[in-house]
Coordinates of C-alpha atoms and ligand atoms in Angstrom, one line a residue:
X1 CA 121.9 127.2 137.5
X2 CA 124.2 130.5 136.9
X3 CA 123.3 129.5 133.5
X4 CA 119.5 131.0 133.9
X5 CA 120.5 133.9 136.1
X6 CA 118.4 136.4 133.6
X7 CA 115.1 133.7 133.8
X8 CA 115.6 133.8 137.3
X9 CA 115.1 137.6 138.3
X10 CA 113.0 138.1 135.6
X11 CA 110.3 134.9 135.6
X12 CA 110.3 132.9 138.5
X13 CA 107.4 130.8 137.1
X14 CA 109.2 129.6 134.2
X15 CA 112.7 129.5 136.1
X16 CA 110.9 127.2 138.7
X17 CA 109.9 124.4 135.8
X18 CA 113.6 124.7 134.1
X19 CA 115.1 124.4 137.5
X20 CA 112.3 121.2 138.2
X21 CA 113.4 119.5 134.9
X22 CA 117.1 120.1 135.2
X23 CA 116.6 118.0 138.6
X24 CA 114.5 115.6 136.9
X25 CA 116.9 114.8 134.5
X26 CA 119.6 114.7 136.6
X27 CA 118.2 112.0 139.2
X28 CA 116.4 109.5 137.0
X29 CA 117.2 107.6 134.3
X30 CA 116.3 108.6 130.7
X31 CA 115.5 105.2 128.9
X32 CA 112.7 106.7 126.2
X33 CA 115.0 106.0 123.2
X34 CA 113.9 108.9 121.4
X35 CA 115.3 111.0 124.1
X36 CA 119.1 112.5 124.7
X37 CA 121.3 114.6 126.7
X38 CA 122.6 117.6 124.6
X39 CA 126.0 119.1 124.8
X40 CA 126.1 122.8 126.6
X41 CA 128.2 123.8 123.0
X42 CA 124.8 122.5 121.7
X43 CA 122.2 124.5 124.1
X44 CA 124.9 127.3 123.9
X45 CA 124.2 127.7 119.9
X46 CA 120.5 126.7 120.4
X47 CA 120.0 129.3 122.9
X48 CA 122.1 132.1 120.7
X49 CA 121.5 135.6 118.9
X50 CA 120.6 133.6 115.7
X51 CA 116.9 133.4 116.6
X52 CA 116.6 137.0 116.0
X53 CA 117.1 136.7 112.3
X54 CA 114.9 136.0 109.3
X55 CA 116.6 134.3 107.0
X56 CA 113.8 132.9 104.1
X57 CA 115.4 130.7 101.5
X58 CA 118.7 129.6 101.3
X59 CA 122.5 130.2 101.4
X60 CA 123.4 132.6 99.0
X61 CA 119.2 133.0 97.8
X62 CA 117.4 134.8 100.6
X63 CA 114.7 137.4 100.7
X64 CA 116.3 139.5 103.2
X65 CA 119.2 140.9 103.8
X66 CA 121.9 140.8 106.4
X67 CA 122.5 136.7 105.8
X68 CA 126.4 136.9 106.0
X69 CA 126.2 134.6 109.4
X70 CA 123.1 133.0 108.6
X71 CA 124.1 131.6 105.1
X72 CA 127.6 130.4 107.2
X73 CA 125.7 128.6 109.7
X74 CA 123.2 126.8 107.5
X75 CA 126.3 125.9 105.1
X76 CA 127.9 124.5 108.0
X77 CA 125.2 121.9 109.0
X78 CA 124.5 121.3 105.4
X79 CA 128.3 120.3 104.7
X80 CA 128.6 118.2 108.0
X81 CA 125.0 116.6 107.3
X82 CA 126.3 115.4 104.1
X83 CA 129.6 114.4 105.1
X84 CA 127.9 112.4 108.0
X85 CA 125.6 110.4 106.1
X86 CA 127.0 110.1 102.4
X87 CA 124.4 112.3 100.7
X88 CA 124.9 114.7 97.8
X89 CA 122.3 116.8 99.0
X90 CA 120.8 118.3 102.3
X91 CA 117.9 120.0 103.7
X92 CA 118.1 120.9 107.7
X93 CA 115.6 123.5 107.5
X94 CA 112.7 121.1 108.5
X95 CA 111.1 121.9 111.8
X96 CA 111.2 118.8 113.2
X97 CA 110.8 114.5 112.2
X98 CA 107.1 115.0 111.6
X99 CA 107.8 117.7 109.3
X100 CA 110.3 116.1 107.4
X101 CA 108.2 113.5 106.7
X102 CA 105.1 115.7 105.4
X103 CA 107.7 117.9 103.6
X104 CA 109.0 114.8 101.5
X105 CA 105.3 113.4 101.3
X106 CA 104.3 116.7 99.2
X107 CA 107.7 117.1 96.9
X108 CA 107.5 113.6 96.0
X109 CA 103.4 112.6 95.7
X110 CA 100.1 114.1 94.0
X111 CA 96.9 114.0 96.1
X112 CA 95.4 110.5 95.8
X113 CA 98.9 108.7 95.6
X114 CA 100.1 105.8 97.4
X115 CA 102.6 105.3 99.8
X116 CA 103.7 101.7 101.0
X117 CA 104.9 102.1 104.7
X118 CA 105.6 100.1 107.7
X119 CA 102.3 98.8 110.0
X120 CA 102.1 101.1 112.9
X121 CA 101.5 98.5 115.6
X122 CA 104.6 96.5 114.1
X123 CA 106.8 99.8 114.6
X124 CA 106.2 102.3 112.1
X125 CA 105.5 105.8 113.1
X126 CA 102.2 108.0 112.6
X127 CA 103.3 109.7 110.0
X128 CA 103.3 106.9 107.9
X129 CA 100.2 107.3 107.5
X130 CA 98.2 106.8 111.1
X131 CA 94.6 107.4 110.7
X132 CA 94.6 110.4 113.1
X133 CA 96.8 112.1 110.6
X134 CA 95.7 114.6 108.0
X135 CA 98.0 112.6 106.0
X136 CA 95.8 110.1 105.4
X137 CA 93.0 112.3 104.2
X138 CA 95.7 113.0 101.1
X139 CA 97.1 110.1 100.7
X140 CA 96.6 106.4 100.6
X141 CA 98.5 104.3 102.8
X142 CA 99.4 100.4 102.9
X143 CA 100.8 98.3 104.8
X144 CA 104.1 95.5 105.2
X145 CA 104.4 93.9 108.7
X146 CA 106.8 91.3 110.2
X147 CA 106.3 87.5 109.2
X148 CA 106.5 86.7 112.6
X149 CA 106.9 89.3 115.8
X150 CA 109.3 87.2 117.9
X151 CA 111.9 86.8 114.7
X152 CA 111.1 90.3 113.5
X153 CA 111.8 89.3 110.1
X154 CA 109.4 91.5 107.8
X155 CA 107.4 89.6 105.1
X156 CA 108.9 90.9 102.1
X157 CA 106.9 88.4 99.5
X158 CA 103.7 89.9 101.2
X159 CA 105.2 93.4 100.5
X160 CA 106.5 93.1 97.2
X161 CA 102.7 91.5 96.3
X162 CA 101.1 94.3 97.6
X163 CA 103.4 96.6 95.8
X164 CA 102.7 95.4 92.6
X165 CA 98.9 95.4 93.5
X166 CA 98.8 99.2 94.7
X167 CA 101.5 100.6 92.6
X168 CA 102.9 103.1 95.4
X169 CA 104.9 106.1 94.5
X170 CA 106.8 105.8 97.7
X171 CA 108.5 103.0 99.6
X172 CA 109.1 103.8 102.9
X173 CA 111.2 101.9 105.4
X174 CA 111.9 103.1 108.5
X175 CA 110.2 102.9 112.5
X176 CA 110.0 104.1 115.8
X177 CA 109.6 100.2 117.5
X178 CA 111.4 97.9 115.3
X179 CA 114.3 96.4 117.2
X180 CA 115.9 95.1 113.8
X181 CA 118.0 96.0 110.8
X182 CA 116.0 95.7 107.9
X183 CA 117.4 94.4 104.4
X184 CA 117.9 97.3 102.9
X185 CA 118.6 95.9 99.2
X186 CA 115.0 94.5 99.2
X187 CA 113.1 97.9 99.6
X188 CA 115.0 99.0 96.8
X189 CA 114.6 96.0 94.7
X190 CA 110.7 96.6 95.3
X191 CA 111.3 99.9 94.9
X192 CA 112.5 99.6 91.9
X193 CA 110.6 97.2 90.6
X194 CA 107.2 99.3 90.8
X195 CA 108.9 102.8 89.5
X196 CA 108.5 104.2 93.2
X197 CA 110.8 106.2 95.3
X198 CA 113.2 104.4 98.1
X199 CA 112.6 106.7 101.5
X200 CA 113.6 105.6 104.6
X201 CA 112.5 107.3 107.5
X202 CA 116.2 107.3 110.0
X203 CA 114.9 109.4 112.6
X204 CA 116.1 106.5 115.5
X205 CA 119.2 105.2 114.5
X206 CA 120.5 108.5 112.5
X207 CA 123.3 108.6 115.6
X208 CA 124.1 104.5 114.8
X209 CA 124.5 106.0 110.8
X210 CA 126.3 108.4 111.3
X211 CA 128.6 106.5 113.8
X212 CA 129.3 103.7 111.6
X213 CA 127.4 101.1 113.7
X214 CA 124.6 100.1 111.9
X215 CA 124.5 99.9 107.6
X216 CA 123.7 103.4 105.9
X217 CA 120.4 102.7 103.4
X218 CA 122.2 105.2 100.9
X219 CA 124.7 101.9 100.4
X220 CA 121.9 99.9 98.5
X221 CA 120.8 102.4 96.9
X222 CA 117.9 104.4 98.9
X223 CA 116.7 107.8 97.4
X224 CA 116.2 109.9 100.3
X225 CA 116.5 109.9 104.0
X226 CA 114.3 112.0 106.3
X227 CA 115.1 112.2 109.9
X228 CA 115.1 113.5 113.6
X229 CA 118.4 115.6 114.9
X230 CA 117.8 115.1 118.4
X231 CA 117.3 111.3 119.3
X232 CA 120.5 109.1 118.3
X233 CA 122.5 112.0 117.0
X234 CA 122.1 114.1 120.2
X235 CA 121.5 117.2 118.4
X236 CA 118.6 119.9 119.4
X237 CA 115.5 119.1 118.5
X238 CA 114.7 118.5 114.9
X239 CA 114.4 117.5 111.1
X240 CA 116.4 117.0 107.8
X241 CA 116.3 115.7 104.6
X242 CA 118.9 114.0 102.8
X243 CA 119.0 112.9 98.8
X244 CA 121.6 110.7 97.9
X245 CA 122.4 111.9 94.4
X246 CA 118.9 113.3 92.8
X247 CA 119.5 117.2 92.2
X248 CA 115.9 116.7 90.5
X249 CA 114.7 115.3 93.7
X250 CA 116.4 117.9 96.1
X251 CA 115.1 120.9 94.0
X252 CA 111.9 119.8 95.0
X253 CA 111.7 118.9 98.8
X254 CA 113.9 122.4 98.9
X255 CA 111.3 124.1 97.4
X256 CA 108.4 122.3 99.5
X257 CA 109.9 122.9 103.1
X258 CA 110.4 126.8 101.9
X259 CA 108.0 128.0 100.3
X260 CA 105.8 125.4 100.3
X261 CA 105.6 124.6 103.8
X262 CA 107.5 126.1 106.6
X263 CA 108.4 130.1 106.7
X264 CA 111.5 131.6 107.8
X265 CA 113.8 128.6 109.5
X266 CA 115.1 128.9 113.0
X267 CA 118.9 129.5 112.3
X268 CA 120.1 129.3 116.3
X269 CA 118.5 125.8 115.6
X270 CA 120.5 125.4 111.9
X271 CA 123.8 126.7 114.1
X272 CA 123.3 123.9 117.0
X273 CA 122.6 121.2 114.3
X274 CA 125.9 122.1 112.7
X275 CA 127.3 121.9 116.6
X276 CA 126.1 118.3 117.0
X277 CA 126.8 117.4 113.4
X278 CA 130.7 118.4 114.2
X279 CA 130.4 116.4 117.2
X280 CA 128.8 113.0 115.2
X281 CA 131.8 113.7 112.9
X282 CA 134.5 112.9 115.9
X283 CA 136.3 109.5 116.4
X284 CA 134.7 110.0 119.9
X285 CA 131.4 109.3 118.6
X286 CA 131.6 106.1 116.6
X287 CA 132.6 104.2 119.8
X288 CA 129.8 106.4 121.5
X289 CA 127.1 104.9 118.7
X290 CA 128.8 101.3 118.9
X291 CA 128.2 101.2 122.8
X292 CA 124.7 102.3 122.3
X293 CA 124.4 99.0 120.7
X294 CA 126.6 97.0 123.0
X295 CA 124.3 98.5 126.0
X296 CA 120.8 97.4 124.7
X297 CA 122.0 93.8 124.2
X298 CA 123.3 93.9 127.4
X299 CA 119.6 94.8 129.0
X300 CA 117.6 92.6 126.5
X301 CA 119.9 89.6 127.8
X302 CA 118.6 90.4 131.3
X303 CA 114.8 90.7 129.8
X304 CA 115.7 87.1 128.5
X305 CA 117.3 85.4 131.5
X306 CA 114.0 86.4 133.4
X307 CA 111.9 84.4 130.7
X308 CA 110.6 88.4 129.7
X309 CA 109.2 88.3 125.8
X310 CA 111.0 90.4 124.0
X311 CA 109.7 91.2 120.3
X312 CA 111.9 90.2 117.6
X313 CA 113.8 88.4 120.2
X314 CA 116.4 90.8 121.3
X315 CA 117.4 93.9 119.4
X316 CA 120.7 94.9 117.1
X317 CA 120.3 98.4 117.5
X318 CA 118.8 100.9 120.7
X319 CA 116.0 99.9 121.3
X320 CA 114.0 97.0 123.2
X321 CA 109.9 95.7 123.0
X322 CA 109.2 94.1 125.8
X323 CA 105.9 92.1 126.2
X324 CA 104.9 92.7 130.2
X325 CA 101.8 92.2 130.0
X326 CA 102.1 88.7 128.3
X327 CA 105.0 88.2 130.7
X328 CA 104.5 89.6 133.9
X329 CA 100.9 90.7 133.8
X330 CA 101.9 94.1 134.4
X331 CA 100.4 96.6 131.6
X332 CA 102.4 98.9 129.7
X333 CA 100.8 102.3 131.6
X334 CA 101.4 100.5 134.7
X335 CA 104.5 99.4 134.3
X336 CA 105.6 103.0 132.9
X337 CA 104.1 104.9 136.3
X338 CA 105.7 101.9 138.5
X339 CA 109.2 102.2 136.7
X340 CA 108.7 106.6 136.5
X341 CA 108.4 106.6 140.3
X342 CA 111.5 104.7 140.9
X343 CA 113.6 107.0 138.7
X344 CA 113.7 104.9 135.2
X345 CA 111.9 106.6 132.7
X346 CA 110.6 104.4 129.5
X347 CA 107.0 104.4 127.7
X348 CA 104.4 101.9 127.0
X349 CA 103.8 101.1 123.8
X350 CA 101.7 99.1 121.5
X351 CA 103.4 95.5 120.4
X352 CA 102.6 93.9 117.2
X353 CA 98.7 93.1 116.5
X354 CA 98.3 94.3 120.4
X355 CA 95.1 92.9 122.1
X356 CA 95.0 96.2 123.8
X357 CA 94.7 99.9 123.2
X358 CA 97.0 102.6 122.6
X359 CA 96.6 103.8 126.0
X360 CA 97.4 101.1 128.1
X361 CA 99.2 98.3 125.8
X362 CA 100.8 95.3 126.4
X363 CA 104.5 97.0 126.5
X364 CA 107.0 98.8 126.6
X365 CA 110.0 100.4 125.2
X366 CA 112.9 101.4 126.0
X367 CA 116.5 102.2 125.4
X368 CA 120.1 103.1 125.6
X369 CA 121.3 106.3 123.8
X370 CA 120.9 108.5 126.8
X371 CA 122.4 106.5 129.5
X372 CA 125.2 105.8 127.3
X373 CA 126.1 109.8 127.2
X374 CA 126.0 109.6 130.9
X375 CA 129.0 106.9 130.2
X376 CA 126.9 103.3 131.6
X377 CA 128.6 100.1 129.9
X378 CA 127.4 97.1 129.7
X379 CA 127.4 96.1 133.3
X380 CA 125.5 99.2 134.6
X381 CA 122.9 98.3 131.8
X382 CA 122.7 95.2 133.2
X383 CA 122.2 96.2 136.6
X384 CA 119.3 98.8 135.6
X385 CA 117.5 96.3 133.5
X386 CA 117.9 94.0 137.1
X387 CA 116.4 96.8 138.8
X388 CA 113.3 97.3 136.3
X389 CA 112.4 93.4 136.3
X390 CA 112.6 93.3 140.6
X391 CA 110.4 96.8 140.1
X392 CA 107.5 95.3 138.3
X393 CA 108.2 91.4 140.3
X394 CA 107.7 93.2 143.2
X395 CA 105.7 95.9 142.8
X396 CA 103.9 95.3 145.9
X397 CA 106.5 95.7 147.8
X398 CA 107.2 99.7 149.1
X399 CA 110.6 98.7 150.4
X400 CA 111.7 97.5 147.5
X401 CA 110.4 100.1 145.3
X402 CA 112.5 102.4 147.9
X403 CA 115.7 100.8 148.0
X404 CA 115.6 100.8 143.8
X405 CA 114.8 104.3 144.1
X406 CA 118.1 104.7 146.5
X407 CA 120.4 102.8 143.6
X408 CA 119.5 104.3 140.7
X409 CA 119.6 108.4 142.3
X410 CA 123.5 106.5 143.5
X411 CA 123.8 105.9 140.0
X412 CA 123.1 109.0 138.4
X413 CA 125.0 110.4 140.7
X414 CA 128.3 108.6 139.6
X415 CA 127.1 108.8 136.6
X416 CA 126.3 113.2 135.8
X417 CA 125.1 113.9 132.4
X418 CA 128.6 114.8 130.9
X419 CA 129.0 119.2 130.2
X420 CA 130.6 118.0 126.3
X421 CA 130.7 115.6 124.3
X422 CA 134.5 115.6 122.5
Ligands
PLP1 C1 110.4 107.3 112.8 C2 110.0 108.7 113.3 N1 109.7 109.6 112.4 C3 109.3 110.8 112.7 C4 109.2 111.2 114.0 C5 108.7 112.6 114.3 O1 109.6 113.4 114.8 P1 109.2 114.8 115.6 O2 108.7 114.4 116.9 O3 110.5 115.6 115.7 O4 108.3 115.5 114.7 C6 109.5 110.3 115.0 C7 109.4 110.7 116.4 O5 109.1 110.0 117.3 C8 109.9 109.0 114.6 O6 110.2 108.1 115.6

């Protein structure tokens, strides 16, 4: 804790909840799959001189002076964020996922517009258009869902008919619960077929891009990617845009996020972006990404082998839905607090056309990119998903809950979250 020697002498309040969540995260395990552990060359850039500077606009075009470091860093992360995920063109000024998304909603759409996105209870994320949004006060949004929840196969007939019905400007793929790869070439085919943009929304499985493990959208053709930094790709928290080849299209979402949008952009954020984007660019990290994947299977056989209903069926990427409700008549909040107290950290979450609410759903999720920076293979992934099913079997039983308690601190202590990543 040398590290926070200033905090400490100077705030003990806010040095007492970095110290609480530095042990928090130390001894339990992170399963949210949104979630990561950061290198310190990360938290060291994040945490740097650079957020004393305004620096409006862009390399080479900023209001200010003084940009010489600035206008290096942001190149930096612009040139690896291209490099990483094939695009001509990149904006990492965005704030975070959510205002990525908003950012590419008002370069791309007029008021009134349509956008064609994924159902929210069959994984898509609120900002594709979740009533509680503002979004949706701007913009119209429909709907695709799955064919059928335990293949996860999404009913692209149904889609493409309600494309040519509503006549989007945007078709957006992408999701925050969707255990599945979709097929790529038919968005775009739809896409194409209506005159609408191709947008997929990467902010989960950016780190499984990047590392080669799952396909890159930009293959078949996809306009623009908007994603999250800090989930898969372990960088600081948040956003970027990426255009494939458009310099009409990049223009504008470079224009929307500044001025349009956001003001001056947090350059010691820009500078540990273009830390973890030289880390996703490393051999290192492709087997990293490709274990990711290698770990969830491992977990959702478990989930299987106890008769557990996963959605989809399984997963091919980080992430696991697991019915508990329907399968062990334990609800998702339940099942979250029972599984937080034993050191396993996860969420509930809504599964597709869920008979229950948002705050207490029928599952959960969870998933591997963080426990697979603290090193687990398969067999460790194996063992925790062991210890989750006994937790919620026997959740009646204190002992039990104690002596899973006592494995998984054992764990995480073999197992530290690792200082670097290369
Ligand atoms: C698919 C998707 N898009 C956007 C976001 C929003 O990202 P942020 O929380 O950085 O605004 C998330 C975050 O969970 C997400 O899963």
């Amino acid at each position: 804790m040398d590290e926070y020697k200033h905090i400490k002498k100077q705030d003990p309040e806010v040095f007492a909840a970095i110290e609480g969540e530095e042990k928090r995260e130390a001894e339990g395990l992170e399963l949210i799959p949104s979630e990561n552990y950061v290198s310190k060359a990360v938290r060291e850039a994040n945490s740097s001189i650079l957020t004393n500077k305004y620096s409006e606009g862009y390399p080479g075009k900023r209001y200010y002076g003084g940009q010489k470091y600035t206008d290096m860093v942001e190149t930096l992360a612009i040139e690896r964020a291209k490099k990483l995920f094939d695009a001509k063109y990149a904006n990492v000024q965005t704030l975070g996922g959510a205002n990525a998304n908003i950012a590419m909603y008002f370069a791309l759409l007029n008021p009134g517009d349509t956008v064609l996105g994924m159902d929210l209870s069959h994984g898509g994320h609120l900002t594709h258009g979740h009533p509680v949004t503002y979004l949706t006060k701007i913009f119209n949004f429909v709907r695709y869902k799955m064919k059928d929840p335990d293949t996860g196969e999404i009913d692209y007939d149904e889609m493409r008919e309600t494309a040519l019905k509503t006549k989007p400007k945007i078709v957006l793929a992408g999701f925050s619960a969707y255990p599945r790869e979709l097929n790529y070439a038919k968005f775009v085919e739809i896409a194409r077929e209506v005159g609408a943009y191709a947008v997929m929304d990467v902010a989960h499985i950016a780190g499984l891009i990047a590392g080669r493990s799952v396909k890159n959208p930009f293959d078949a053709g996809f306009d623009i990617m908007t994603t999250t930094t800090h989930k898969t790709l372990r960088g600081p928290r948040g956003g970027m845009i990426l255009t494939r080849e458009s310099e009409e299209i990049a223009k504008k979402i470079d224009k929307m996020v500044f001025p349009g949008l956001q003001g001056g952009p947090h350059m010691n954020n820009i500078a540990a972006k273009a830390v973890a984007f030289g880390e996703a660019l490393q051999p290192a990290f492709r087997t990293y990404a490709a274990q990711i994947l290698k770990n969830a299977k491992a977990m959702a056989e478990v989930f299987k082998a106890h008769d557990i209903r996963l959605l989809t069926g399984g997963t091919d990427n980080h992430l696991i839905l697991a019915d508990v409700f329907g399968s062990l008549q334990i609800t998702g909040k339940d099942a979250e607090t029972l599984l937080d107290a034993v050191g396993i950290t996860l969420n509930k979450n809504s599964i597709a056309d869920d008979t229950r609410g948002p705050m207490d759903p029928s599952g959960i999720r969870f998933g591997t990119p963080a426990i697979t920076t603290r090193k687990f293979k398969e067999k460790e992934c194996a063992r925790v998903a062991e210890l989750m099913v006994v937790a919620m079997q026997k959740r009646a039983e204190p002992n039990v809950q104690k002596a899973i308690r006592e494995e998984i601190r054992e764990m995480c202590s073999r197992f530290p979250i690792p200082e670097s990543h290369v």
